[in-house]
Structures are given as structure tokens and as C-alpha cells.
């Protein structure tokens, strides 16, 4: 889908969804306001009848004013006017600013703020003061009187559904775009990563076929080393891609047996010998795990260590400095691979184990990769019932710590 077309579709959808939500909200507000007005009118009618029976000024008033009777009189009149509620009732002397009576003294603040306030002159009270009967309805009562119909519930529910669907669609579209982008990058990088060792190997072969070079033992072993290194790089690369594809098909299994991790570390570091030599790198080994034999899959363990060391080298500016340590912690074997490279921000640390995830600075530093190495490492660790953590600070390097159960 073309970018402009996607933007137009999203904009139309957003506009339609927002308009629908606004129309529904206006409609809902209107019906609630009608319902509120009807309620106020009914309360007003009820109180008019009450006051007619109490008010001193009304010649037809029959009820002599008494606070005891006031509650039942008001509730009765409310019911007659279709309001089956029992509000808090107060009689307020407006001139004194105090209550002469309230059915619930704890709610006097609510009464003062209530809009349901009706002026009257109580029977038998001789005073020029201004008196009011005030009613205060609870929030629950006011909510219920709005009598939200099934229509209101339905439209609120539909508004929520539309909003949710809109955000889900947006997220899906954005994920799809990211995935497309990642796929494109993956193919680009894969082509590059496979082409480089192929051309390096063919160059080395060409050199070796030159008699003057192949006669020289040092040069010969140097070129054979290059071929072997590049071969190993391609092997791990192909292995990682294949395993990654297998993992997606849920066919990923391990073949655990006794393996010596210290030996594997030695073997892997050996395959990087030339790389370290070419980049004046430093390798420190602290292989303190004793015993160093655990139950694990040899091939996957080799690839795991290779990937972590390779990353340590790839993401180091200048001469790489890698420290590999092993130790035993109770029933767990600890493998730590530390570099002094570019480091990883806290935000990126949360994502680096996701498939295809690459920190954008990876591209800025022109480091090629697929973003599947760490995902593969994490899957291998998971299948061995272990766990992997990363400690890192941008500019200060990273340490990957793998903890594996010794007995598998
Ligand atoms: P890639 O093929 O891109 O190296 P990985 O899955 O191995 O893929 O790593 C994912 C991302 O994590 C990398 O693109 C890189 O940005 C970051 N990363 C991995 N290892 C390190 C490290 N040792 N130092 C700094 N960044 C790293």
C-alpha cells in the first residue's frame, strides 16, 4: 500500500471515528440534560405542593409546620410526582446563615451547595427572616434518576468498541510497516553478510594460488586462517538463520549431553584469533567454573557464545576488548561476556532480544547484522531452562550474563 494512500485511509477513518464519537457524546449529553430538566421540574412541582401546605402566606395552608412531619410530607409529594427517593432535607435560615433543621447534620455542606432550594415562610413562625427548604439528592440517586436507557448503554459501549478497533487497526498497520521495513533490511543485510565472506574467501584463494605467496609459510597460514575464519562466520550465520526459521515453526529442539563450556569458549575465541589480531583487540579469559561440564546442546552453545563474542567485537569502536568469564553459582553455571564497546541504552535493552530488532545506532556505525542473533541466543537459553540478562551503559560497554542449570 502506498504511503499517501495509507495516510488518506487513516485520516478518513480517524475523522469518521472522531465524528461518530462526538455525535454520540452530544446526543448523550442532550438526552441527559432533558432527563435532568424533567427531574428538576418534578422536584419543583412536589415542593410547590409541600410549600402550599406549609406556607404562612397561603390562606389554604392546613398543615401546621413541624419538623417531624416535614420529611414524610416531602417524600410523599416526591412520590406523587414520580420521584421515589429520600433526599437529605434541611430548613435553612438564610438571614442567620444556619440550619434550623436537617435530617442528616453530616450532610449540611451538601445542603448548602444544593440547587434544590425553595423559599417559604413556616406556619406559626413570626419572623422577617428568609427561610428555605433545601433538598440534597445523593450522587447515586441523581445517577439513577437519569434512567440511562439501554440506548445510552449501547452507544457508550459502541463508542468504546469503535475507539478500541481504531487503535488496534492503527497499531496493526504500524506493526506491519515496521515488519516490512525490517524484512527489507534483513534481506539487504543478509546479502551483504554472505557476499563479504564469499569475496574474502575467493580473494584468499586467489592469493594462495600465487606460488610466491603460497611458498611463504607465514603468508600461507595467514590466508588459510582468513578462509577458516570467514568459513566459521558463514557457518554460524547460516546456522543462526536456519535455527531462527525453525524457531518460528516451533520445531526448535535441543540435543542435550555433557559438554565442557570452558572448552567451547576456548574453541570459539580461537576462531576469532585473527579478527582480534587484525583489530589489535584484547581478549581476557577468566574460566573459573569448576567443574565446567554441564548438560547442554553443544552446537547451540557454540553458536550462542559465538554470537555474543561476535556482537562484543562488532559493537566496539576501535580495538575490541572482550572479557569472557565462567563460574559456578550453586546449581547454575554462569557465563559472562563483557565488552567495552558502544553500550546499549536502557530503552533498547528491553527490545534487543526481540526478533529483527536492531538499535538504530547499529546502522549509524555501519555495523551490519540481522537482528536475529540475540533472539536466537535467548531462545537457546530458554530451551536450556536458563536465563540471560544484560548490563550496559551507552559508551561504557555491555555485559551479557547467561545462567544455565548445570544438570540441564
Ligand atoms: P545484529 O545482527 O544486529 O547484531 P543481534 O540480535 O545480535 O542482531 O543484536 C540486536 C541489536 O542489539 C544489535 O543490532 C545491536 O544494536 C544491539 N547489540 C547487541 N549486542 C550488543 C553489544 N555487545 N553492544 C552494543 N549493542 C549490542
PDB file of N, CA, C and O and ligand atoms in Angstrom, residues 307-308 311-312 314-315 339 341-344 352 354 357-362 367-375 398 400, ligand 1:
ATOM      1  N   UNK A 307      27.869 -15.891  18.920  1.00  0.00           N
ATOM      2  CA  UNK A 307      27.048 -14.698  18.690  1.00  0.00           C
ATOM      3  C   UNK A 307      27.377 -13.585  19.678  1.00  0.00           C
ATOM      4  O   UNK A 307      27.487 -12.419  19.303  1.00  0.00           O
ATOM      5  N   UNK A 308      27.523 -13.960  20.964  1.00  0.00           N
ATOM      6  CA  UNK A 308      27.768 -12.932  21.986  1.00  0.00           C
ATOM      7  C   UNK A 308      29.155 -12.305  21.815  1.00  0.00           C
ATOM      8  O   UNK A 308      29.308 -11.087  21.932  1.00  0.00           O
ATOM      9  N   UNK A 311      29.103 -10.103  18.673  1.00  0.00           N
ATOM     10  CA  UNK A 311      28.459  -8.808  18.943  1.00  0.00           C
ATOM     11  C   UNK A 311      29.408  -7.883  19.699  1.00  0.00           C
ATOM     12  O   UNK A 311      29.493  -6.692  19.402  1.00  0.00           O
ATOM     13  N   UNK A 312      30.099  -8.464  20.712  1.00  0.00           N
ATOM     14  CA  UNK A 312      31.045  -7.670  21.508  1.00  0.00           C
ATOM     15  C   UNK A 312      32.077  -7.010  20.606  1.00  0.00           C
ATOM     16  O   UNK A 312      32.441  -5.838  20.797  1.00  0.00           O
ATOM     17  N   UNK A 314      31.718  -6.590  17.163  1.00  0.00           N
ATOM     18  CA  UNK A 314      31.044  -5.737  16.177  1.00  0.00           C
ATOM     19  C   UNK A 314      30.701  -4.364  16.753  1.00  0.00           C
ATOM     20  O   UNK A 314      30.801  -3.351  16.087  1.00  0.00           O
ATOM     21  N   UNK A 315      30.224  -4.381  18.019  1.00  0.00           N
ATOM     22  CA  UNK A 315      29.750  -3.130  18.606  1.00  0.00           C
ATOM     23  C   UNK A 315      30.808  -2.461  19.476  1.00  0.00           C
ATOM     24  O   UNK A 315      30.493  -1.861  20.498  1.00  0.00           O
ATOM     25  N   UNK A 339      32.029  -6.538  27.020  1.00  0.00           N
ATOM     26  CA  UNK A 339      32.836  -5.765  26.063  1.00  0.00           C
ATOM     27  C   UNK A 339      32.936  -4.332  26.566  1.00  0.00           C
ATOM     28  O   UNK A 339      32.266  -3.957  27.516  1.00  0.00           O
ATOM     29  N   UNK A 341      32.483  -1.744  24.481  1.00  0.00           N
ATOM     30  CA  UNK A 341      32.051  -1.103  23.235  1.00  0.00           C
ATOM     31  C   UNK A 341      31.061   0.026  23.440  1.00  0.00           C
ATOM     32  O   UNK A 341      31.070   0.713  24.473  1.00  0.00           O
ATOM     33  N   UNK A 342      30.164   0.169  22.454  1.00  0.00           N
ATOM     34  CA  UNK A 342      29.286   1.358  22.408  1.00  0.00           C
ATOM     35  C   UNK A 342      28.165   1.317  23.450  1.00  0.00           C
ATOM     36  O   UNK A 342      27.564   2.339  23.754  1.00  0.00           O
ATOM     37  N   UNK A 343      27.898   0.140  24.020  1.00  0.00           N
ATOM     38  CA  UNK A 343      26.854   0.024  25.041  1.00  0.00           C
ATOM     39  C   UNK A 343      25.452   0.106  24.455  1.00  0.00           C
ATOM     40  O   UNK A 343      25.270   0.362  23.260  1.00  0.00           O
ATOM     41  N   UNK A 344      24.458  -0.132  25.331  1.00  0.00           N
ATOM     42  CA  UNK A 344      23.053  -0.160  24.876  1.00  0.00           C
ATOM     43  C   UNK A 344      22.232   0.649  25.883  1.00  0.00           C
ATOM     44  O   UNK A 344      22.382   0.446  27.098  1.00  0.00           O
ATOM     45  N   UNK A 352      16.237  -5.715  22.677  1.00  0.00           N
ATOM     46  CA  UNK A 352      17.285  -6.358  21.856  1.00  0.00           C
ATOM     47  C   UNK A 352      17.088  -7.860  21.668  1.00  0.00           C
ATOM     48  O   UNK A 352      17.628  -8.423  20.733  1.00  0.00           O
ATOM     49  N   UNK A 354      14.250  -9.185  20.965  1.00  0.00           N
ATOM     50  CA  UNK A 354      13.137  -9.406  20.030  1.00  0.00           C
ATOM     51  C   UNK A 354      13.697  -9.683  18.638  1.00  0.00           C
ATOM     52  O   UNK A 354      14.725  -9.126  18.257  1.00  0.00           O
ATOM     53  N   UNK A 357      15.008  -6.997  15.886  1.00  0.00           N
ATOM     54  CA  UNK A 357      15.245  -5.678  16.494  1.00  0.00           C
ATOM     55  C   UNK A 357      16.713  -5.293  16.373  1.00  0.00           C
ATOM     56  O   UNK A 357      17.595  -6.059  16.729  1.00  0.00           O
ATOM     57  N   UNK A 358      16.951  -4.093  15.866  1.00  0.00           N
ATOM     58  CA  UNK A 358      18.311  -3.575  15.786  1.00  0.00           C
ATOM     59  C   UNK A 358      18.305  -2.151  16.323  1.00  0.00           C
ATOM     60  O   UNK A 358      17.419  -1.370  15.981  1.00  0.00           O
ATOM     61  N   UNK A 359      19.293  -1.820  17.163  1.00  0.00           N
ATOM     62  CA  UNK A 359      19.371  -0.452  17.671  1.00  0.00           C
ATOM     63  C   UNK A 359      19.772   0.420  16.490  1.00  0.00           C
ATOM     64  O   UNK A 359      20.671   0.049  15.723  1.00  0.00           O
ATOM     65  N   UNK A 360      19.087   1.582  16.363  1.00  0.00           N
ATOM     66  CA  UNK A 360      19.335   2.365  15.153  1.00  0.00           C
ATOM     67  C   UNK A 360      20.793   2.801  15.044  1.00  0.00           C
ATOM     68  O   UNK A 360      21.311   2.954  13.944  1.00  0.00           O
ATOM     69  N   UNK A 361      21.488   3.001  16.180  1.00  0.00           N
ATOM     70  CA  UNK A 361      22.902   3.418  16.097  1.00  0.00           C
ATOM     71  C   UNK A 361      23.720   2.324  15.416  1.00  0.00           C
ATOM     72  O   UNK A 361      24.789   2.606  14.899  1.00  0.00           O
ATOM     73  N   UNK A 362      23.166   1.090  15.421  1.00  0.00           N
ATOM     74  CA  UNK A 362      23.843  -0.010  14.733  1.00  0.00           C
ATOM     75  C   UNK A 362      24.062   0.353  13.270  1.00  0.00           C
ATOM     76  O   UNK A 362      25.121   0.091  12.718  1.00  0.00           O
ATOM     77  N   UNK A 367      27.309  -0.991  11.218  1.00  0.00           N
ATOM     78  CA  UNK A 367      27.544  -2.374  11.618  1.00  0.00           C
ATOM     79  C   UNK A 367      26.432  -3.200  10.998  1.00  0.00           C
ATOM     80  O   UNK A 367      25.252  -2.918  11.212  1.00  0.00           O
ATOM     81  N   UNK A 368      26.815  -4.183  10.216  1.00  0.00           N
ATOM     82  CA  UNK A 368      25.783  -4.977   9.555  1.00  0.00           C
ATOM     83  C   UNK A 368      25.315  -6.104  10.479  1.00  0.00           C
ATOM     84  O   UNK A 368      26.084  -6.636  11.274  1.00  0.00           O
ATOM     85  N   UNK A 369      24.088  -6.447  10.350  1.00  0.00           N
ATOM     86  CA  UNK A 369      23.551  -7.536  11.164  1.00  0.00           C
ATOM     87  C   UNK A 369      22.109  -7.778  10.780  1.00  0.00           C
ATOM     88  O   UNK A 369      21.541  -7.053   9.965  1.00  0.00           O
ATOM     89  N   UNK A 370      21.520  -8.804  11.380  1.00  0.00           N
ATOM     90  CA  UNK A 370      20.142  -9.170  11.028  1.00  0.00           C
ATOM     91  C   UNK A 370      19.133  -8.884  12.133  1.00  0.00           C
ATOM     92  O   UNK A 370      17.946  -8.949  11.929  1.00  0.00           O
ATOM     93  N   UNK A 371      19.638  -8.706  13.331  1.00  0.00           N
ATOM     94  CA  UNK A 371      18.724  -8.539  14.457  1.00  0.00           C
ATOM     95  C   UNK A 371      18.104  -9.859  14.871  1.00  0.00           C
ATOM     96  O   UNK A 371      17.033  -9.880  15.482  1.00  0.00           O
ATOM     97  N   UNK A 372      18.753 -10.971  14.530  1.00  0.00           N
ATOM     98  CA  UNK A 372      18.192 -12.259  14.985  1.00  0.00           C
ATOM     99  C   UNK A 372      19.132 -12.983  15.941  1.00  0.00           C
ATOM    100  O   UNK A 372      18.726 -13.940  16.592  1.00  0.00           O
ATOM    101  N   UNK A 373      20.389 -12.509  16.029  1.00  0.00           N
ATOM    102  CA  UNK A 373      21.379 -13.206  16.854  1.00  0.00           C
ATOM    103  C   UNK A 373      20.955 -13.317  18.315  1.00  0.00           C
ATOM    104  O   UNK A 373      20.918 -14.418  18.883  1.00  0.00           O
ATOM    105  N   UNK A 374      20.578 -12.182  18.907  1.00  0.00           N
ATOM    106  CA  UNK A 374      20.226 -12.206  20.331  1.00  0.00           C
ATOM    107  C   UNK A 374      18.903 -12.925  20.569  1.00  0.00           C
ATOM    108  O   UNK A 374      18.705 -13.540  21.614  1.00  0.00           O
ATOM    109  N   UNK A 375      18.006 -12.866  19.572  1.00  0.00           N
ATOM    110  CA  UNK A 375      16.741 -13.590  19.708  1.00  0.00           C
ATOM    111  C   UNK A 375      17.024 -15.094  19.744  1.00  0.00           C
ATOM    112  O   UNK A 375      16.473 -15.834  20.565  1.00  0.00           O
ATOM    113  N   UNK A 398      29.013  -3.383  27.374  1.00  0.00           N
ATOM    114  CA  UNK A 398      27.886  -4.233  27.787  1.00  0.00           C
ATOM    115  C   UNK A 398      28.406  -5.545  28.355  1.00  0.00           C
ATOM    116  O   UNK A 398      29.461  -6.022  27.944  1.00  0.00           O
ATOM    117  N   UNK A 400      26.827  -9.396  28.958  1.00  0.00           N
ATOM    118  CA  UNK A 400      25.722 -10.359  28.842  1.00  0.00           C
ATOM    119  C   UNK A 400      26.027 -11.506  29.798  1.00  0.00           C
ATOM    120  O   UNK A 400      27.125 -12.083  29.751  1.00  0.00           O
TER     121      UNK A 400
HETATM  122  P1  LIG B   1      22.589  -7.906  14.948  1.00  0.00           P
HETATM  123  O1  LIG B   1      22.687  -8.880  13.850  1.00  0.00           O
HETATM  124  O2  LIG B   1      22.006  -6.610  14.556  1.00  0.00           O
HETATM  125  O3  LIG B   1      23.874  -7.760  15.697  1.00  0.00           O
HETATM  126  P2  LIG B   1      21.530  -9.062  17.383  1.00  0.00           P
HETATM  127  O4  LIG B   1      20.211  -9.737  17.631  1.00  0.00           O
HETATM  128  O5  LIG B   1      22.744  -9.846  17.657  1.00  0.00           O
HETATM  129  O6  LIG B   1      21.482  -8.538  15.902  1.00  0.00           O
HETATM  130  O7  LIG B   1      21.542  -7.769  18.251  1.00  0.00           O
HETATM  131  C1  LIG B   1      20.427  -6.897  18.256  1.00  0.00           C
HETATM  132  C2  LIG B   1      20.887  -5.461  18.477  1.00  0.00           C
HETATM  133  O8  LIG B   1      21.381  -5.325  19.804  1.00  0.00           O
HETATM  134  C3  LIG B   1      22.040  -5.058  17.599  1.00  0.00           C
HETATM  135  O9  LIG B   1      21.592  -4.517  16.365  1.00  0.00           O
HETATM  136  C4  LIG B   1      22.787  -4.027  18.413  1.00  0.00           C
HETATM  137  O10 LIG B   1      22.243  -2.759  18.174  1.00  0.00           O
HETATM  138  C5  LIG B   1      22.491  -4.437  19.847  1.00  0.00           C
HETATM  139  N1  LIG B   1      23.611  -5.157  20.462  1.00  0.00           N
HETATM  140  C6  LIG B   1      23.768  -6.491  20.572  1.00  0.00           C
HETATM  141  N2  LIG B   1      24.918  -6.793  21.213  1.00  0.00           N
HETATM  142  C7  LIG B   1      25.497  -5.619  21.538  1.00  0.00           C
HETATM  143  C8  LIG B   1      26.702  -5.238  22.210  1.00  0.00           C
HETATM  144  N3  LIG B   1      27.545  -6.160  22.716  1.00  0.00           N
HETATM  145  N4  LIG B   1      26.980  -3.931  22.359  1.00  0.00           N
HETATM  146  C9  LIG B   1      26.122  -2.982  21.864  1.00  0.00           C
HETATM  147  N5  LIG B   1      24.978  -3.268  21.222  1.00  0.00           N
HETATM  148  C10 LIG B   1      24.662  -4.554  21.040  1.00  0.00           C
END
